[in-house]
Coordinates of C-alpha atoms in Angstrom, one line a residue:
X1 CA 0.0 0.1 0.1
X2 CA 1.3 3.6 -0.7
X3 CA 0.5 7.0 0.1
X4 CA 2.0 10.4 -1.1
X5 CA 2.3 13.1 1.6
X6 CA 2.6 16.7 0.3
X7 CA 4.1 19.9 1.6
X8 CA 1.4 22.8 1.8
X9 CA 3.5 24.8 -0.6
X10 CA 3.0 22.3 -3.3
X11 CA -0.7 22.4 -2.6
X12 CA -0.6 26.1 -3.3
X13 CA 1.5 25.4 -6.5
X14 CA -1.2 23.0 -7.8
X15 CA 1.3 20.1 -7.2
X16 CA 3.8 21.4 -9.8
X17 CA 5.7 18.1 -9.8
X18 CA 2.7 16.1 -10.7
X19 CA 0.7 18.3 -12.9
X20 CA 2.7 21.1 -14.5
X21 CA 6.2 19.8 -14.2
X22 CA 7.6 23.0 -12.9
X23 CA 10.2 23.3 -10.3
X24 CA 8.9 23.5 -6.8
X25 CA 10.5 25.0 -3.7
X26 CA 14.2 25.6 -3.7
X27 CA 16.4 23.2 -1.7
X28 CA 17.5 24.9 1.5
X29 CA 21.0 25.2 2.5
X30 CA 20.5 22.8 5.3
X31 CA 19.3 20.1 2.8
X32 CA 22.4 20.3 0.6
X33 CA 24.9 18.4 2.9
X34 CA 23.3 14.9 2.8
X35 CA 26.0 12.3 2.4
X36 CA 26.0 10.0 -0.6
X37 CA 27.8 6.8 0.3
X38 CA 27.1 3.1 0.7
X39 CA 24.3 2.7 3.2
X40 CA 23.2 -0.1 5.5
X41 CA 19.5 -0.8 6.2
X42 CA 20.4 -0.1 9.9
X43 CA 21.5 3.4 9.2
X44 CA 18.0 4.4 7.8
X45 CA 16.0 2.3 10.4
X46 CA 14.2 3.8 13.4
X47 CA 12.5 1.6 15.9
X48 CA 9.0 2.7 16.8
X49 CA 7.6 1.9 20.3
X50 CA 4.5 -0.2 20.6
X51 CA 2.7 2.6 22.3
X52 CA 3.6 5.3 19.9
X53 CA 2.1 8.2 22.0
X54 CA 4.0 7.4 25.1
X55 CA 7.4 8.6 23.7
X56 CA 7.8 11.0 20.8
X57 CA 11.6 10.8 20.5
X58 CA 11.3 8.3 17.7
X59 CA 9.4 10.9 15.7
X60 CA 12.3 13.4 15.9
X61 CA 14.7 10.8 15.2
X62 CA 12.9 9.5 12.1
X63 CA 12.5 13.0 10.7
X64 CA 16.3 13.5 11.1
X65 CA 17.1 10.2 9.3
X66 CA 14.6 11.2 6.5
X67 CA 16.3 14.6 6.1
X68 CA 19.7 13.2 6.0
X69 CA 19.2 10.2 3.8
X70 CA 16.0 10.9 2.0
X71 CA 14.6 7.7 3.4
X72 CA 13.6 6.2 6.7
X73 CA 12.3 2.7 7.6
X74 CA 10.0 2.7 10.6
X75 CA 10.2 -0.8 12.2
X76 CA 9.0 -2.5 15.3
X77 CA 11.0 -2.8 18.5
X78 CA 13.1 -5.9 18.9
X79 CA 11.2 -6.9 22.0
X80 CA 7.8 -6.4 20.5
X81 CA 5.5 -9.4 20.1
X82 CA 6.3 -9.6 16.5
X83 CA 4.7 -8.3 13.3
X84 CA 4.6 -4.7 12.0
X85 CA 3.4 -1.4 13.3
X86 CA 0.1 -1.6 11.7
X87 CA -1.7 -4.7 12.9
X88 CA -1.4 -7.8 10.8
X89 CA -5.2 -8.3 10.7
X90 CA -5.6 -4.8 9.2
X91 CA -3.0 -5.6 6.6
X92 CA -4.4 -9.0 5.7
X93 CA -7.9 -7.5 5.2
X94 CA -6.6 -4.5 3.2
X95 CA -4.5 -7.1 1.0
X96 CA -7.8 -8.9 0.2
X97 CA -9.5 -5.7 -0.5
X98 CA -6.6 -4.7 -2.9
X99 CA -6.8 -8.0 -4.7
X100 CA -10.6 -7.9 -5.0
X101 CA -10.4 -4.3 -6.3
X102 CA -7.9 -5.4 -9.0
X103 CA -10.1 -8.4 -10.0
X104 CA -13.2 -6.2 -10.2
X105 CA -11.4 -3.8 -12.5
X106 CA -10.0 -6.7 -14.7
X107 CA -13.6 -7.9 -15.1
X108 CA -14.7 -4.5 -16.3
X109 CA -11.8 -4.3 -18.7
X110 CA -12.6 -7.7 -20.1
X111 CA -16.3 -6.5 -20.5
X112 CA -15.0 -3.9 -22.9
X113 CA -13.3 -6.6 -25.1
X114 CA -9.9 -5.7 -23.9
X115 CA -7.1 -8.0 -22.4
X116 CA -7.2 -7.4 -18.7
X117 CA -3.8 -9.1 -18.0
X118 CA -1.9 -6.4 -19.8
X119 CA 0.2 -9.0 -21.6
X120 CA -0.7 -7.7 -25.1
X121 CA -0.3 -4.0 -24.1
X122 CA -0.1 -2.1 -20.8
X123 CA -3.1 0.3 -20.1
X124 CA -4.0 3.2 -17.9
X125 CA -7.4 3.8 -16.4
X126 CA -8.4 5.9 -13.4
X127 CA -9.0 2.8 -11.4
X128 CA -6.0 0.6 -12.4
X129 CA -2.7 1.0 -14.3
X130 CA -0.7 -1.9 -15.8
X131 CA 2.9 -0.9 -15.4
X132 CA 4.7 -3.4 -17.7
X133 CA 4.3 -5.2 -20.9
X134 CA 4.4 -8.6 -19.1
X135 CA 1.2 -7.8 -17.1
X136 CA 3.0 -8.5 -13.8
X137 CA 2.9 -5.1 -12.1
X138 CA -0.2 -3.0 -11.4
X139 CA -1.1 0.2 -9.6
X140 CA -4.6 0.4 -8.0
X141 CA -5.3 4.0 -7.1
X142 CA -7.8 4.7 -4.4
X143 CA -8.9 7.9 -2.5
X144 CA -7.2 8.4 0.8
X145 CA -9.7 7.6 3.5
X146 CA -7.7 8.2 6.6
X147 CA -6.8 11.3 8.6
X148 CA -9.0 14.0 10.3
X149 CA -8.9 16.9 7.7
X150 CA -11.3 15.4 5.2
X151 CA -12.1 18.8 3.6
X152 CA -8.4 19.5 2.7
X153 CA -7.7 15.8 1.7
X154 CA -10.7 15.8 -0.6
X155 CA -9.8 19.1 -2.2
X156 CA -6.2 18.0 -2.8
X157 CA -7.5 14.7 -4.2
X158 CA -9.7 16.6 -6.7
X159 CA -6.8 18.8 -7.7
X160 CA -4.5 15.8 -8.6
X161 CA -7.1 13.3 -9.7
X162 CA -6.6 10.7 -6.8
X163 CA -10.2 11.4 -5.7
X164 CA -11.7 10.7 -9.1
X165 CA -11.2 6.9 -8.9
X166 CA -14.3 6.2 -11.2
X167 CA -16.0 3.0 -10.1
X168 CA -16.9 3.2 -6.4
X169 CA -15.2 0.8 -3.9
X170 CA -17.3 -2.1 -2.6
X171 CA -18.4 -1.5 1.0
X172 CA -15.9 -4.0 2.5
X173 CA -13.1 -2.5 0.4
X174 CA -13.9 0.9 1.7
X175 CA -13.9 -0.2 5.3
X176 CA -10.7 -2.2 5.0
X177 CA -8.8 0.6 3.2
X178 CA -10.1 3.3 5.7
X179 CA -8.8 1.3 8.6
X180 CA -5.3 0.9 6.8
X181 CA -5.2 4.5 5.9
X182 CA -5.9 5.5 9.5
X183 CA -2.9 3.4 10.7
X184 CA -0.6 5.0 8.1
X185 CA -1.8 8.5 9.0
X186 CA -1.2 7.8 12.7
X187 CA 2.4 6.6 12.2
X188 CA 3.7 8.5 9.1
X189 CA 2.1 11.9 9.4
X190 CA 3.9 12.9 12.6
X191 CA 7.3 12.1 11.0
X192 CA 6.5 14.1 7.8
X193 CA 5.2 17.0 9.8
X194 CA 8.3 16.9 12.1
X195 CA 10.4 17.0 9.0
X196 CA 8.9 20.1 7.5
X197 CA 8.4 21.8 10.9
X198 CA 12.0 21.8 11.5
X199 CA 12.2 24.8 9.1
X200 CA 8.7 26.2 9.1
X201 CA 5.4 25.6 10.9
X202 CA 3.5 23.6 8.2
X203 CA 1.6 20.4 8.2
X204 CA 1.4 17.7 5.5
X205 CA -1.5 16.3 3.7
X206 CA -2.1 13.3 1.5
X207 CA -2.1 13.8 -2.2
X208 CA -2.6 10.3 -3.5
X209 CA -2.8 6.7 -2.4
X210 CA -3.3 3.2 -3.7
X211 CA -1.9 -0.3 -4.0
X212 CA 1.1 -1.5 -5.8
X213 CA 0.7 -5.1 -6.9
X214 CA 3.9 -7.0 -7.9
X215 CA 3.0 -10.4 -9.3
X216 CA 5.4 -13.4 -9.7
X217 CA 7.6 -13.1 -12.8
X218 CA 7.7 -9.4 -12.8
X219 CA 10.8 -7.6 -14.0
X220 CA 12.8 -5.0 -12.1
X221 CA 12.0 -1.4 -12.9
X222 CA 14.6 1.0 -14.1
X223 CA 16.2 3.2 -11.5
X224 CA 14.2 6.5 -11.3
X225 CA 13.1 9.4 -9.3
X226 CA 9.4 10.0 -8.9
X227 CA 9.9 13.7 -9.6
X228 CA 12.3 16.6 -9.3
X229 CA 10.4 18.6 -6.6
X230 CA 11.0 19.0 -3.0
X231 CA 7.9 18.7 -0.7
X232 CA 6.7 15.2 -1.5
X233 CA 7.2 12.1 0.6
X234 CA 6.2 8.5 -0.5
X235 CA 5.1 6.1 2.1
X236 CA 5.1 2.4 1.4
X237 CA 3.5 -0.3 3.7
X238 CA 4.1 -3.9 2.8
X239 CA 0.9 -6.0 3.3
X240 CA 3.0 -9.2 3.4
X241 CA 6.3 -10.0 5.1
X242 CA 9.0 -9.0 2.7
X243 CA 11.8 -11.1 1.5
X244 CA 14.5 -10.3 -1.2
X245 CA 12.8 -12.8 -3.7
X246 CA 9.4 -11.0 -3.6
X247 CA 10.9 -7.8 -5.3
X248 CA 10.9 -5.2 -2.4
X249 CA 11.7 -1.6 -3.3
X250 CA 15.4 -0.7 -3.5
X251 CA 16.6 2.9 -2.8
X252 CA 19.9 4.8 -3.1
X253 CA 20.0 6.9 0.1
X254 CA 21.2 10.5 -0.1
X255 CA 20.3 10.9 -3.8
X256 CA 17.4 13.3 -2.9
X257 CA 19.7 16.2 -2.8
X258 CA 22.3 15.0 -5.2
X259 CA 22.8 15.8 -8.9
X260 CA 24.0 12.3 -9.6
X261 CA 22.4 10.3 -12.3
X262 CA 20.2 7.2 -11.9
X263 CA 23.3 5.0 -12.3
X264 CA 24.4 6.1 -8.9
X265 CA 24.0 2.4 -7.7
X266 CA 27.0 1.5 -9.7
X267 CA 29.2 3.5 -7.4
X268 CA 27.4 3.5 -4.1
X269 CA 25.3 0.4 -4.3
X270 CA 21.6 0.2 -3.1
X271 CA 19.7 -0.4 0.2
X272 CA 16.9 -2.8 0.2
X273 CA 14.7 -2.5 3.3
X274 CA 13.3 -5.9 4.2
X275 CA 10.2 -5.0 6.2
X276 CA 7.8 -7.0 8.2
X277 CA 4.1 -6.8 7.2
X278 CA 2.7 -3.4 8.5
X279 CA 6.1 -1.7 8.9
X280 CA 6.6 1.6 6.9
X281 CA 9.1 3.0 4.4
X282 CA 9.2 6.7 3.9
X283 CA 11.3 8.3 1.3
X284 CA 11.7 11.6 -0.6
X285 CA 10.0 11.9 -4.0
X286 CA 13.5 12.8 -5.4
X287 CA 15.3 9.6 -3.9
X288 CA 16.4 7.3 -6.7
X289 CA 14.7 3.9 -6.3
X290 CA 13.1 1.0 -8.1
X291 CA 10.7 -1.8 -7.6
X292 CA 12.5 -5.1 -8.0
X293 CA 11.3 -8.2 -9.9
X294 CA 9.3 -10.8 -8.0
X295 CA 11.1 -14.1 -8.2
X296 CA 8.8 -15.9 -5.9
X297 CA 6.6 -18.3 -7.9
X298 CA 3.6 -18.3 -5.8
X299 CA 3.6 -15.0 -3.8
X300 CA 2.1 -11.7 -5.0

């Protein structure tokens, strides 16, 4: 599952990085000193306590790591009872909702006389996007249903299109996704707000959300940045326990403020956060990354 947090300046700019392609806010001097070097998973990981509201030091630590490296993995404490930060049951139900939504959209595509698998040709609809010619990687956009400021969230969604998802969600899909999004909002938003409030008193909002579905046999993506603009933070939440073979997201920490090309991995190597179900990966929109191929024969 994924959500895109956005800086209020970019709201006023009509999401320049998404819609108009213009340059957003200038990079402040404090953002220009991020190191670019081989990075271990432990260096970008922050342990989150089971009772997240009892101790907020993890929020400040996570914001510092995110500012320095352009990425932070929010993981469970070692002495926790296992699993992720968002309850496993919530992730399982959301996973079922994502699969159900994709299958619903495939049936609608087939009813139009088109190939829903995407093998013949990738396609792009409001409700589903086939990302590769092999028909193994799909995006399933949904409106963000979590958080408290619904008026702002809905306005942002209308501006960028994520609120116009076409075919309504089935009731059980809506309820499952809402519970997942509330969990994301509770954990990720304080970190993103702390990141931007280090320099100015501003709060984040969610611009887009959805599910990334990586089927067995998918190919690795090319290394890329999601955009050139400061002020956007991606949040990924695996709905299964990750292993190297299922194709987790690989990142190159420090590239969010670097002018290096997308072949930086050749010099610095990559970092592949292997997260438990319900843990979170936050990374700057400008951080070089890619989704890896899924080599697991029976695991989506």
